[in-house]
XYZ file of C-alpha atoms in Angstrom:
739
model
C -27.333 -47.438 49.373
C -29.372 -46.024 46.475
C -28.692 -47.462 43.002
C -28.009 -45.100 40.116
C -30.196 -45.404 37.012
C -27.386 -47.149 35.152
C -26.817 -49.624 37.990
C -30.541 -50.298 38.194
C -30.643 -51.004 34.432
C -27.793 -53.468 34.784
C -29.411 -55.102 37.775
C -32.493 -55.721 35.677
C -30.252 -57.592 33.227
C -31.775 -56.140 30.113
C -29.638 -57.012 27.073
C -28.608 -54.541 24.394
C -29.976 -56.879 21.731
C -32.267 -59.863 21.444
C -32.403 -62.825 19.088
C -35.564 -64.371 17.681
C -35.732 -67.683 15.853
C -37.781 -68.209 12.713
C -41.250 -69.490 13.631
C -42.014 -71.580 10.532
C -39.182 -74.074 10.983
C -41.482 -77.115 11.343
C -43.190 -76.557 7.962
C -39.809 -76.006 6.341
C -38.384 -79.228 7.763
C -41.418 -81.219 6.618
C -40.795 -79.815 3.145
C -37.165 -80.947 3.378
C -38.201 -84.455 4.372
C -40.596 -84.746 1.426
C -37.949 -83.433 -0.980
C -35.393 -85.966 0.260
C -37.889 -88.776 -0.357
C -38.608 -87.472 -3.856
C -34.884 -87.174 -4.688
C -34.295 -90.716 -3.430
C -36.986 -92.063 -5.773
C -35.452 -90.156 -8.699
C -32.132 -91.876 -7.957
C -33.852 -95.250 -7.746
C -35.336 -94.693 -11.193
C -32.033 -93.535 -12.666
C -30.125 -96.508 -11.242
C -32.731 -99.106 -12.247
C -33.444 -97.880 -15.787
C -29.960 -97.312 -17.195
C -29.978 -98.218 -20.911
C -28.079 -101.386 -21.659
C -24.674 -101.655 -23.262
C -24.921 -100.422 -26.848
C -28.403 -98.931 -26.438
C -29.029 -95.420 -27.693
C -28.629 -92.722 -25.020
C -26.725 -94.790 -22.461
C -23.938 -92.272 -21.888
C -26.335 -89.328 -22.006
C -28.386 -91.095 -19.312
C -25.337 -91.708 -17.102
C -24.237 -88.084 -17.522
C -27.695 -86.859 -16.579
C -27.607 -89.101 -13.514
C -24.300 -87.493 -12.542
C -25.717 -83.985 -13.030
C -28.767 -84.783 -10.895
C -26.520 -86.293 -8.233
C -24.492 -83.067 -8.115
C -27.631 -80.898 -7.978
C -28.898 -82.968 -5.044
C -25.627 -82.758 -3.120
C -25.413 -79.017 -3.705
C -29.073 -78.590 -2.715
C -28.258 -80.222 0.629
C -25.425 -77.703 1.140
C -27.806 -74.809 0.474
C -30.312 -76.017 3.063
C -27.812 -75.407 5.847
C -28.234 -71.703 5.046
C -31.923 -72.035 5.940
C -31.972 -74.616 8.719
C -31.726 -72.330 11.748
C -32.611 -68.755 10.829
C -32.385 -66.069 13.506
C -33.282 -62.387 13.419
C -31.841 -59.667 15.651
C -33.218 -56.558 17.312
C -31.155 -53.863 19.013
C -31.990 -51.464 21.874
C -30.059 -48.267 21.204
C -31.851 -46.453 24.001
C -30.350 -48.862 26.537
C -26.909 -48.349 24.989
C -27.262 -44.592 25.406
C -28.489 -44.875 28.995
C -25.548 -47.040 30.026
C -22.628 -45.974 27.891
C -23.280 -42.548 26.327
C -20.226 -41.099 28.077
C -18.161 -44.256 27.603
C -18.570 -44.940 23.907
C -15.411 -46.316 22.255
C -13.345 -44.631 19.551
C -14.297 -45.760 16.047
C -12.209 -45.720 12.887
C -14.075 -45.737 9.568
C -12.283 -46.919 6.421
C -13.548 -45.929 2.970
C -11.798 -47.569 0.003
C -11.582 -46.350 -3.589
C -9.281 -47.405 -6.424
C -10.020 -45.586 -9.681
C -11.425 -42.049 -10.133
C -12.779 -42.851 -13.606
C -14.793 -45.883 -12.483
C -15.565 -44.505 -9.012
C -16.165 -40.749 -9.519
C -14.784 -38.444 -6.787
C -18.232 -36.916 -6.165
C -19.583 -40.362 -5.317
C -16.618 -41.034 -3.035
C -17.024 -37.845 -1.017
C -20.759 -38.432 -0.602
C -19.919 -41.702 1.118
C -17.267 -39.965 3.237
C -19.660 -37.180 4.291
C -22.376 -39.707 5.147
C -20.133 -41.539 7.639
C -18.684 -38.322 9.036
C -22.274 -37.365 9.935
C -22.945 -40.471 12.020
C -25.012 -39.994 15.177
C -21.883 -40.350 17.278
C -19.571 -38.084 19.301
C -17.375 -36.473 16.586
C -14.276 -36.453 18.775
C -14.508 -40.284 18.863
C -15.040 -40.694 15.122
C -12.181 -40.928 12.613
C -12.641 -41.320 8.860
C -9.867 -42.594 6.588
C -10.049 -42.622 2.801
C -7.772 -45.124 1.056
C -7.176 -44.057 -2.539
C -5.478 -46.921 -4.363
C -5.661 -44.883 -7.541
C -3.352 -42.288 -5.978
C -5.332 -39.533 -7.706
C -4.923 -35.847 -6.981
C -8.500 -35.456 -8.281
C -9.781 -37.646 -5.441
C -7.612 -35.749 -2.958
C -9.014 -32.447 -4.210
C -12.570 -33.760 -3.861
C -11.825 -34.838 -0.282
C -10.328 -31.425 0.474
C -13.551 -29.810 -0.764
C -15.587 -32.270 1.342
C -13.580 -31.395 4.458
C -14.585 -27.757 4.025
C -18.210 -28.525 3.207
C -18.477 -30.805 6.270
C -18.327 -27.746 8.525
C -21.761 -26.819 7.172
C -23.198 -30.231 6.370
C -22.648 -31.958 9.736
C -24.444 -29.342 11.883
C -27.276 -29.209 9.310
C -27.729 -32.994 9.557
C -27.757 -33.012 13.352
C -29.985 -29.956 13.680
C -32.720 -31.308 11.411
C -32.130 -35.071 11.958
C -31.439 -35.546 8.252
C -31.636 -39.039 6.729
C -29.845 -40.151 4.644
C -26.725 -38.136 5.354
C -25.198 -38.444 1.919
C -25.844 -34.979 0.408
C -26.534 -36.385 -3.071
C -29.011 -38.963 -1.764
C -30.683 -36.454 0.569
C -31.187 -33.708 -2.006
C -32.353 -36.272 -4.551
C -34.969 -37.616 -2.121
C -35.864 -34.126 -0.807
C -35.871 -31.784 -3.823
C -38.082 -29.158 -2.190
C -37.265 -26.983 0.854
C -38.548 -27.951 4.268
C -41.904 -26.527 5.410
C -40.651 -24.290 8.221
C -39.400 -20.954 6.761
C -36.214 -20.921 8.855
C -35.489 -24.543 7.917
C -36.216 -23.809 4.269
C -33.672 -20.996 4.301
C -30.951 -23.267 5.669
C -31.992 -26.035 3.267
C -31.548 -23.779 0.225
C -28.294 -22.402 1.575
C -26.708 -25.813 2.181
C -28.001 -27.121 -1.146
C -26.389 -24.188 -2.929
C -23.082 -24.826 -1.169
C -23.238 -28.481 -2.153
C -24.020 -27.722 -5.797
C -21.165 -25.237 -6.003
C -18.778 -27.805 -4.514
C -19.894 -30.513 -6.955
C -19.527 -28.104 -9.892
C -15.942 -27.318 -8.885
C -15.063 -31.008 -8.485
C -16.670 -32.065 -11.758
C -15.072 -29.187 -13.656
C -11.679 -30.284 -12.375
C -12.441 -33.928 -13.196
C -13.383 -33.036 -16.771
C -10.072 -31.138 -17.169
C -8.284 -34.247 -15.859
C -5.913 -32.262 -13.668
C -5.911 -29.892 -10.729
C -5.328 -26.256 -11.654
C -2.368 -24.263 -10.363
C -4.716 -22.048 -8.351
C -6.128 -25.034 -6.492
C -2.649 -26.501 -5.901
C -1.672 -23.332 -4.057
C -4.585 -23.838 -1.633
C -3.057 -26.862 0.118
C 0.484 -28.139 0.472
C -0.760 -31.704 0.134
C -0.809 -31.322 -3.661
C 2.995 -31.130 -3.576
C 2.992 -34.884 -2.872
C 2.145 -35.480 -6.531
C 5.507 -35.068 -8.250
C 6.140 -34.956 -11.984
C 6.981 -38.677 -12.160
C 4.084 -39.871 -10.015
C 1.542 -42.312 -11.440
C -1.069 -44.661 -9.927
C 1.300 -47.660 -10.004
C 4.522 -45.925 -8.972
C 4.497 -43.323 -6.210
C 5.574 -42.874 -2.577
C 3.105 -42.898 0.296
C 0.809 -39.883 0.195
C -0.797 -39.123 3.548
C -2.619 -35.966 4.533
C -4.622 -35.222 7.681
C -7.277 -32.847 6.373
C -9.175 -32.494 9.659
C -7.131 -32.951 12.830
C -9.610 -34.290 15.367
C -6.982 -34.078 18.129
C -7.347 -30.321 18.201
C -10.445 -29.190 20.165
C -10.328 -25.899 18.266
C -11.145 -27.592 14.957
C -14.910 -27.078 14.909
C -17.849 -26.736 12.533
C -19.964 -23.618 11.968
C -21.920 -24.324 15.165
C -18.775 -24.618 17.284
C -18.961 -28.419 17.584
C -15.894 -30.608 17.103
C -15.340 -32.365 13.799
C -14.313 -35.967 13.154
C -10.753 -36.664 12.061
C -10.435 -36.953 8.270
C -7.386 -38.557 6.647
C -6.376 -39.178 3.025
C -4.056 -42.112 2.291
C -2.558 -43.374 -0.957
C -0.186 -46.163 0.102
C 3.141 -46.533 -1.617
C 3.058 -48.342 -4.965
C 6.047 -49.707 -6.852
C 6.011 -51.779 -10.068
C 8.002 -54.655 -8.578
C 5.991 -54.977 -5.353
C 2.672 -56.831 -5.256
C 0.134 -54.504 -3.673
C -2.452 -57.227 -2.826
C -5.449 -55.235 -4.061
C -8.083 -54.172 -1.507
C -6.682 -56.420 1.236
C -3.369 -54.579 1.043
C -5.155 -51.224 1.206
C -7.143 -52.304 4.265
C -4.028 -53.537 6.059
C -2.248 -50.261 5.380
C -5.246 -48.421 6.868
C -5.204 -50.645 9.959
C -1.551 -49.788 10.589
C -1.789 -46.066 9.813
C -4.879 -45.622 11.976
C -3.181 -47.459 14.859
C -0.611 -44.659 14.963
C -3.198 -41.893 14.987
C -6.605 -42.747 16.468
C -6.255 -46.483 17.203
C -10.006 -47.006 17.496
C -10.999 -50.332 19.024
C -13.802 -50.616 16.481
C -13.087 -50.518 12.743
C -15.837 -50.107 10.177
C -15.082 -50.435 6.493
C -17.282 -49.524 3.581
C -16.812 -49.368 -0.182
C -16.786 -45.901 -1.685
C -20.090 -46.505 -3.499
C -21.970 -47.611 -0.349
C -23.065 -44.468 1.491
C -24.455 -44.563 5.011
C -28.238 -44.527 4.826
C -28.799 -44.828 8.566
C -26.901 -42.558 10.947
C -27.751 -44.854 13.852
C -26.178 -47.992 12.397
C -22.967 -47.345 14.326
C -24.952 -47.579 17.565
C -26.725 -50.708 16.310
C -23.335 -52.352 15.892
C -22.230 -51.315 19.368
C -25.357 -52.894 20.856
C -23.889 -56.235 19.805
C -20.239 -55.563 20.569
C -20.850 -53.940 23.996
C -23.589 -56.260 25.249
C -22.583 -57.392 28.746
C -23.634 -61.022 28.347
C -22.768 -61.954 24.748
C -20.819 -59.041 23.305
C -17.416 -60.453 24.289
C -17.953 -63.364 21.837
C -18.724 -61.197 18.797
C -15.881 -60.274 16.448
C -17.787 -58.400 13.760
C -21.257 -57.180 12.844
C -22.160 -57.499 9.168
C -24.871 -55.341 7.598
C -26.473 -56.301 4.264
C -25.776 -54.586 0.984
C -28.666 -52.648 -0.543
C -28.937 -50.548 -3.692
C -30.851 -47.439 -4.702
C -31.114 -48.174 -8.431
C -32.957 -51.498 -8.341
C -35.820 -51.723 -10.838
C -39.249 -53.011 -9.817
C -38.587 -56.554 -11.027
C -34.818 -56.455 -10.436
C -33.843 -57.630 -13.911
C -30.329 -58.744 -12.887
C -31.224 -59.893 -9.362
C -28.835 -57.322 -7.890
C -30.731 -56.861 -4.639
C -29.960 -60.405 -3.435
C -33.200 -60.444 -1.433
C -33.086 -64.126 -0.539
C -29.440 -63.950 0.538
C -29.988 -60.982 2.870
C -33.356 -62.049 4.294
C -33.060 -65.849 4.322
C -29.557 -67.173 3.846
C -27.470 -64.840 6.005
C -29.921 -65.072 8.936
C -29.537 -68.840 8.492
C -25.744 -68.565 8.726
C -26.211 -66.285 11.732
C -28.022 -69.112 13.507
C -25.020 -71.397 12.920
C -22.420 -69.057 14.414
C -22.442 -66.014 12.215
C -22.417 -64.778 8.621
C -19.340 -64.391 6.470
C -17.580 -61.057 6.148
C -18.522 -59.620 2.734
C -16.014 -56.791 2.554
C -18.216 -53.743 3.119
C -20.666 -52.445 5.709
C -18.984 -54.336 8.544
C -17.957 -53.299 12.075
C -14.910 -55.183 13.453
C -13.027 -55.356 16.685
C -9.540 -54.129 15.817
C -7.783 -56.846 17.804
C -9.646 -59.660 16.011
C -8.539 -58.270 12.657
C -5.005 -58.261 14.034
C -5.108 -61.958 14.918
C -6.281 -62.223 18.530
C -7.912 -65.534 19.468
C -11.134 -65.687 21.444
C -10.800 -66.342 25.154
C -13.586 -66.541 27.722
C -11.304 -64.959 30.289
C -10.502 -61.898 28.202
C -12.655 -58.863 28.979
C -12.452 -55.871 26.657
C -11.624 -52.616 28.378
C -13.140 -49.997 26.120
C -10.933 -46.979 25.437
C -13.352 -44.118 25.895
C -10.926 -41.200 26.120
C -8.959 -39.565 23.323
C -5.341 -40.031 24.397
C -3.737 -38.794 21.204
C -0.732 -36.486 21.499
C -1.580 -32.927 20.527
C 1.974 -31.626 20.854
C 3.001 -33.467 17.652
C 2.389 -31.262 14.604
C 0.407 -32.483 11.619
C 3.527 -32.461 9.422
C 5.448 -34.535 11.946
C 2.529 -36.905 12.306
C 2.189 -37.266 8.532
C 5.836 -38.226 8.165
C 5.728 -40.669 11.075
C 2.657 -42.483 9.737
C 3.862 -42.766 6.141
C 6.176 -45.617 7.019
C 3.206 -47.815 7.960
C 2.011 -47.658 4.332
C 5.317 -48.330 2.593
C 5.808 -51.238 0.176
C 8.444 -52.885 2.343
C 6.743 -52.620 5.734
C 5.128 -56.063 5.495
C 8.274 -57.921 4.477
C 9.089 -60.752 6.907
C 5.962 -60.053 8.963
C 2.656 -61.843 9.538
C 0.628 -59.186 7.711
C -1.640 -60.853 5.168
C -1.158 -64.203 6.914
C -1.997 -64.083 10.612
C -2.551 -60.328 10.874
C -4.987 -58.157 8.978
C -6.896 -59.252 5.893
C -5.633 -62.399 4.163
C -3.740 -62.230 0.877
C -3.783 -64.435 -2.190
C -7.485 -64.620 -2.994
C -9.898 -62.379 -4.953
C -12.397 -62.659 -2.063
C -9.994 -61.755 0.731
C -12.916 -60.699 2.920
C -14.442 -64.204 3.026
C -11.261 -66.010 4.121
C -10.552 -63.249 6.647
C -13.968 -63.686 8.260
C -13.650 -67.473 8.189
C -10.244 -67.306 9.876
C -11.627 -65.050 12.606
C -14.485 -67.488 13.258
C -12.034 -70.403 13.360
C -10.189 -68.584 16.159
C -13.282 -68.998 18.314
C -15.171 -65.795 17.544
C -18.765 -65.385 16.430
C -20.238 -62.842 14.052
C -23.663 -61.266 13.773
C -25.850 -60.319 10.831
C -28.127 -57.347 11.356
C -30.606 -55.908 8.868
C -32.401 -52.866 10.343
C -35.679 -51.622 8.919
C -33.899 -48.581 7.565
C -31.047 -49.971 5.504
C -27.631 -49.156 6.933
C -25.789 -48.798 3.634
C -26.960 -48.192 0.084
C -24.881 -48.462 -3.057
C -25.081 -48.566 -6.828
C -25.864 -51.872 -8.537
C -24.449 -52.821 -11.962
C -26.707 -51.768 -14.822
C -25.466 -54.036 -17.613
C -25.444 -57.807 -17.955
C -21.722 -57.832 -18.699
C -20.934 -56.024 -15.432
C -23.072 -58.446 -13.445
C -21.564 -61.553 -15.018
C -17.999 -60.278 -14.600
C -18.711 -59.487 -10.950
C -20.059 -62.978 -10.332
C -17.110 -64.449 -12.187
C -14.763 -62.775 -9.676
C -16.829 -63.825 -6.678
C -17.265 -67.445 -7.773
C -13.611 -67.703 -8.798
C -12.467 -66.488 -5.403
C -14.912 -68.691 -3.513
C -13.856 -71.817 -5.405
C -10.227 -70.866 -4.856
C -10.954 -70.977 -1.126
C -12.410 -74.474 -1.482
C -9.242 -75.669 -3.245
C -6.913 -74.049 -0.706
C -5.849 -74.670 2.870
C -8.778 -72.447 3.868
C -11.337 -75.029 2.739
C -14.149 -74.616 5.320
C -14.417 -78.385 5.825
C -10.715 -78.590 6.687
C -9.885 -75.352 8.476
C -13.265 -75.259 10.212
C -13.262 -78.863 11.444
C -13.821 -78.815 15.202
C -13.683 -75.010 15.277
C -17.000 -73.890 13.811
C -20.350 -75.649 13.547
C -20.909 -78.167 10.773
C -23.867 -76.085 9.558
C -21.616 -73.049 9.133
C -18.999 -75.133 7.305
C -21.687 -76.357 4.913
C -23.012 -72.822 4.504
C -19.561 -71.582 3.485
C -19.197 -74.517 1.076
C -22.487 -73.666 -0.612
C -20.876 -70.401 -1.753
C -17.433 -71.895 -2.358
C -18.990 -74.419 -4.751
C -20.718 -71.885 -6.975
C -18.220 -72.458 -9.795
C -18.514 -76.274 -10.165
C -22.260 -75.840 -10.708
C -21.400 -74.819 -14.264
C -20.718 -78.401 -15.361
C -24.026 -79.944 -14.264
C -26.019 -76.925 -15.450
C -24.408 -76.868 -18.885
C -25.064 -80.587 -19.245
C -28.716 -80.180 -18.239
C -29.454 -77.302 -20.633
C -27.657 -78.884 -23.610
C -27.777 -82.691 -23.636
C -31.516 -83.290 -22.946
C -32.364 -80.770 -25.697
C -30.098 -82.448 -28.226
C -31.517 -85.833 -27.257
C -35.033 -84.422 -27.741
C -34.029 -83.387 -31.259
C -32.721 -86.882 -31.905
C -35.727 -88.584 -30.280
C -33.746 -90.183 -27.431
C -35.749 -90.339 -24.180
C -33.971 -89.529 -20.918
C -36.967 -89.236 -18.583
C -39.999 -91.432 -17.722
C -43.017 -91.496 -20.007
C -45.857 -89.163 -19.117
C -48.005 -92.206 -18.261
C -45.351 -93.807 -16.039
C -45.689 -93.662 -12.226
C -41.973 -92.793 -12.170
C -42.973 -89.370 -13.489
C -44.384 -88.516 -10.057
C -41.057 -88.093 -8.148
C -39.565 -86.025 -10.996
C -42.635 -83.787 -11.112
C -42.842 -83.516 -7.332
C -39.194 -82.535 -6.884
C -39.323 -79.927 -9.652
C -42.698 -78.434 -8.705
C -41.972 -78.418 -4.951
C -38.534 -76.865 -5.316
C -39.646 -74.043 -7.573
C -42.905 -73.426 -5.717
C -40.963 -73.108 -2.473
C -38.452 -70.857 -4.223
C -41.251 -68.618 -5.515
C -42.955 -68.387 -2.111
C -39.620 -67.616 -0.476
C -38.945 -64.871 -3.011
C -42.402 -63.338 -2.539
C -41.980 -63.475 1.260
C -38.800 -61.437 0.821
C -40.791 -58.709 -0.945
C -40.129 -59.706 -4.544
C -42.524 -60.034 -7.460
C -43.398 -63.025 -9.651
C -41.611 -61.380 -12.580
C -38.652 -60.680 -10.298
C -38.516 -64.367 -9.378
C -38.547 -65.320 -13.062
C -35.711 -62.849 -13.670
C -33.847 -64.512 -10.811
C -34.250 -67.929 -12.465
C -32.885 -66.460 -15.696
C -29.882 -64.983 -13.946
C -29.375 -68.276 -12.105
C -28.920 -70.014 -15.473
C -26.896 -67.194 -17.043
C -24.431 -67.082 -14.142
C -23.979 -70.840 -14.007
C -23.349 -71.231 -17.729
C -20.982 -68.251 -18.089
C -19.534 -66.629 -14.943
C -19.148 -69.891 -13.064
C -17.735 -71.663 -16.123
C -14.969 -69.103 -16.629
C -14.304 -69.048 -12.876
C -13.999 -72.845 -12.868
C -11.602 -72.795 -15.831
C -9.481 -70.006 -14.316
C -9.140 -71.949 -11.078
C -7.965 -75.022 -12.974
C -5.417 -72.845 -14.788
C -4.207 -71.490 -11.424
C -3.813 -75.020 -10.081
C -1.486 -75.810 -13.005
C 0.303 -72.468 -12.748
C -1.018 -70.867 -15.933
C -2.899 -67.951 -14.363
C -2.650 -65.460 -11.507
C -5.261 -63.689 -9.372
C -6.618 -60.405 -10.671
C -9.009 -57.867 -9.204
C -11.733 -56.333 -11.360
C -13.509 -53.152 -10.279
C -17.117 -52.866 -11.386
C -17.857 -49.495 -12.927
C -20.237 -47.309 -10.918
C -21.267 -45.013 -13.768
C -23.372 -45.585 -16.876
C -24.262 -43.388 -19.833
C -27.772 -42.037 -20.220
C -28.915 -44.544 -22.860
C -27.778 -47.517 -20.783
C -29.484 -46.117 -17.681
C -32.703 -45.537 -19.598
C -32.789 -49.097 -20.938
C -32.002 -50.405 -17.450
C -34.930 -48.472 -15.970
C -37.151 -49.979 -18.681
C -35.857 -53.426 -17.628
C -34.253 -54.174 -20.976
C -31.216 -56.433 -20.802
C -28.021 -54.682 -21.829
C -25.711 -56.689 -24.089
C -23.880 -54.329 -26.461
C -20.378 -55.868 -26.314
C -18.748 -58.854 -28.021
C -18.060 -60.669 -24.778
C -17.279 -64.410 -24.793
C -19.821 -64.637 -21.987
C -22.524 -63.505 -24.413
C -21.344 -65.970 -27.057
C -22.032 -68.843 -24.655
C -25.464 -67.445 -23.738
C -26.434 -66.932 -27.359
C -25.193 -70.376 -28.422
C -27.175 -72.128 -25.662
C -30.260 -70.087 -26.552
C -30.019 -70.933 -30.255
C -29.225 -74.598 -29.601
C -32.364 -74.995 -27.498
C -34.478 -73.089 -30.030
C -33.262 -75.312 -32.886
C -33.770 -78.428 -30.750
C -37.293 -77.415 -29.755
C -38.383 -76.566 -33.300
C -36.628 -79.562 -34.807
C -37.909 -82.009 -32.221
C -41.504 -80.858 -32.591
C -41.164 -81.005 -36.378
C -39.981 -84.627 -36.191
C -42.955 -85.561 -33.999
C -45.412 -83.838 -36.356
C -43.913 -85.489 -39.432
C -44.040 -88.936 -37.806
C -47.851 -88.601 -37.538
C -47.707 -90.655 -34.320
C -48.631 -88.971 -31.031
C -47.035 -91.851 -29.120
C -43.617 -90.577 -30.209
C -44.030 -87.562 -27.898
C -44.965 -89.582 -24.772
C -41.412 -90.586 -23.724
C -40.068 -87.141 -24.721
C -42.604 -85.009 -22.830
C -40.322 -83.940 -19.983
C -37.519 -83.091 -22.403
C -39.983 -81.012 -24.418
C -40.973 -79.130 -21.251
C -37.336 -78.654 -20.182
C -36.297 -77.412 -23.615
C -39.319 -75.095 -23.727
C -38.449 -73.597 -20.335
C -34.879 -72.893 -21.450
C -36.224 -71.199 -24.585
C -38.654 -69.113 -22.491
C -35.855 -68.059 -20.135
C -33.810 -66.915 -23.121
C -36.461 -64.626 -24.630
C -34.386 -61.481 -23.875
C -31.453 -63.116 -25.669
C -33.543 -63.727 -28.802
C -34.749 -60.138 -28.661
C -31.154 -58.934 -28.410
C -30.098 -61.158 -31.293
C -32.870 -60.513 -33.803
C -35.391 -57.829 -32.863
C -33.703 -54.936 -31.070
C -32.075 -52.079 -32.985
C -30.652 -50.051 -30.061
C -27.023 -50.071 -28.930
C -27.827 -52.606 -26.213
C -28.550 -55.406 -28.706
C -26.286 -58.411 -29.274
C -23.487 -57.619 -31.744
C -23.896 -59.219 -35.174
C -20.650 -61.144 -34.739
C -22.118 -62.893 -31.691
C -25.296 -63.745 -33.620
C -23.470 -65.369 -36.559
C -21.113 -67.340 -34.332
C -23.925 -68.522 -32.049
C -26.065 -69.702 -34.966
C -23.085 -71.542 -36.487
C -22.060 -73.295 -33.251
C -25.654 -74.222 -32.398
C -26.349 -75.652 -35.865
C -23.067 -77.543 -35.802
C -23.943 -79.129 -32.427
C -27.423 -80.085 -33.638
C -26.097 -81.669 -36.831
C -23.418 -83.622 -34.954
C -26.013 -84.913 -32.463
C -28.089 -86.316 -35.322
C -25.195 -88.291 -36.833
């Protein structure tokens, strides 16, 4: 009997994806071995040269030994993220040949929370970009969760639903990339070459501009006009007493994908589009984004019930219309797909400067560390740009015997009207639905942690599942990175606080993962969970050696001592490897230096406050909060960001710490050198050489801080109050150290 083409393809056993291991593992492991030897010799020196009882600098020496011990332990944790790197490649052509008529139904969740921080025009660009996926529209369903409960966002989505009838056929006809209208028209300002294409280009661009003008005009007014309210009955959901924290469930199906007669301007079916603002009441905890995601899981189960769920933040538009098929190559692979719970794509940003002043791009994480976690069983779930199996999010454990039967047909009831469907689904998003259930515990995203995505992914992996990290050449999702230092530090404070909270909870990777996931993956998780405690050792290292240099107390070997060699080797090797790694990832030397600066800034501020907040939670003095990073910036801030000038501008306690450390090291460096010069003995400097170098490096790293304190006159400079306080605290510390 003759084999069909599909049967022949399967007989050949060609996979839908392949995995390649990093080739340079031997050189990397030799580097590790040499570093371990160097660290061991540093410890030998520290243990054998402790100042005697009553000698000057004894406790400073012991503290430095403790800091170096912590750095070494943490460094070991970080190496598990690099030990076994793997890189993936998908074969979408094979997927199409085998399963084009059997592709599963997919539900896409887009989450927003505040129309002032996350403008409606940005939200709908993300929605339109995922609606235009290269995927059968009748099998694609897009849900927008609006935790701000804003009629402005609803109006913007209503406008987007109308514009999609023109935008989707335009994208598919001309193979447009990216499929966010704002990103596309920004990257393609001029009409296409072909006259007929140019005509359509100008027409669709005009429609888009008119839509944006209407939305922005309404946003500026702060309310929807009576004329607009009459256009759709959905606006009646916003009663006179409704506010973002107290309102019933608002659910509107704007495009009913069940109806084959709902088509675009070319007569092709449209994806389902749903607006949801879950019920909010003052006396019910809404559990932030995790609660919104769980409400979407339940509501979608009553409408489309797609077996694959993709979620994306409202500021991360789809930059690659084929990413949905990339994900399916992993999930539908005949040999290994049944083991994979979710496919995580990296985060990328379209407003990164050449030298990435705030290290927003996270190059090393996306190109080195996550592939390393992938080799140990899979990356963590980072909350956006991720494709999940619905049943794994709902608590199903992995079983070798279980075979997924993909639902390829749309079995939704068409005889139920939209109004009836709206009312039936609203109950799934009520405040009381989760009472006395396993939602937030064993079902859906986990509650009780600012980084609910991380513990959710960890729990899935501990149930036997694997995950996959995939970074295609054309980035799958692109967002907007923070443009001020305050935004970056606050964001890292939330992340590090949540990660450390995991370490202190029952979800500690070493406890919950024991015997369930690989040791390397446990260590990889811990390397992120232990961000916050790094603040203690880092603060000690950037303060105490500098003060001891000012006082003339030596904490390191003399420059002529053979014990200098292991210290020099460890420092030079680590930072040389770090630089080469950064350059391999496509960074610049200046970008690497900016990364080192941000490494110190985060550890001495964000991680410190995260560490303190976690201690307060342990003793019951604080509760979890969720901070949304603003996605908009005024023109002056944007201009300074593009010029790679650090943005201070506010009297943040984070900046007070940065400025105090900067001034303390400057005073210590100047004062210490002055003491050496006045002594007229060059031998005085010999035992203090390494402290001089360390203090000098800290001063060099803080050059933007000094500029912000003393030399800049723009609005992005350090406030005067910060300058006076920092100088006072730094001088006070220096004077006390000399007593």
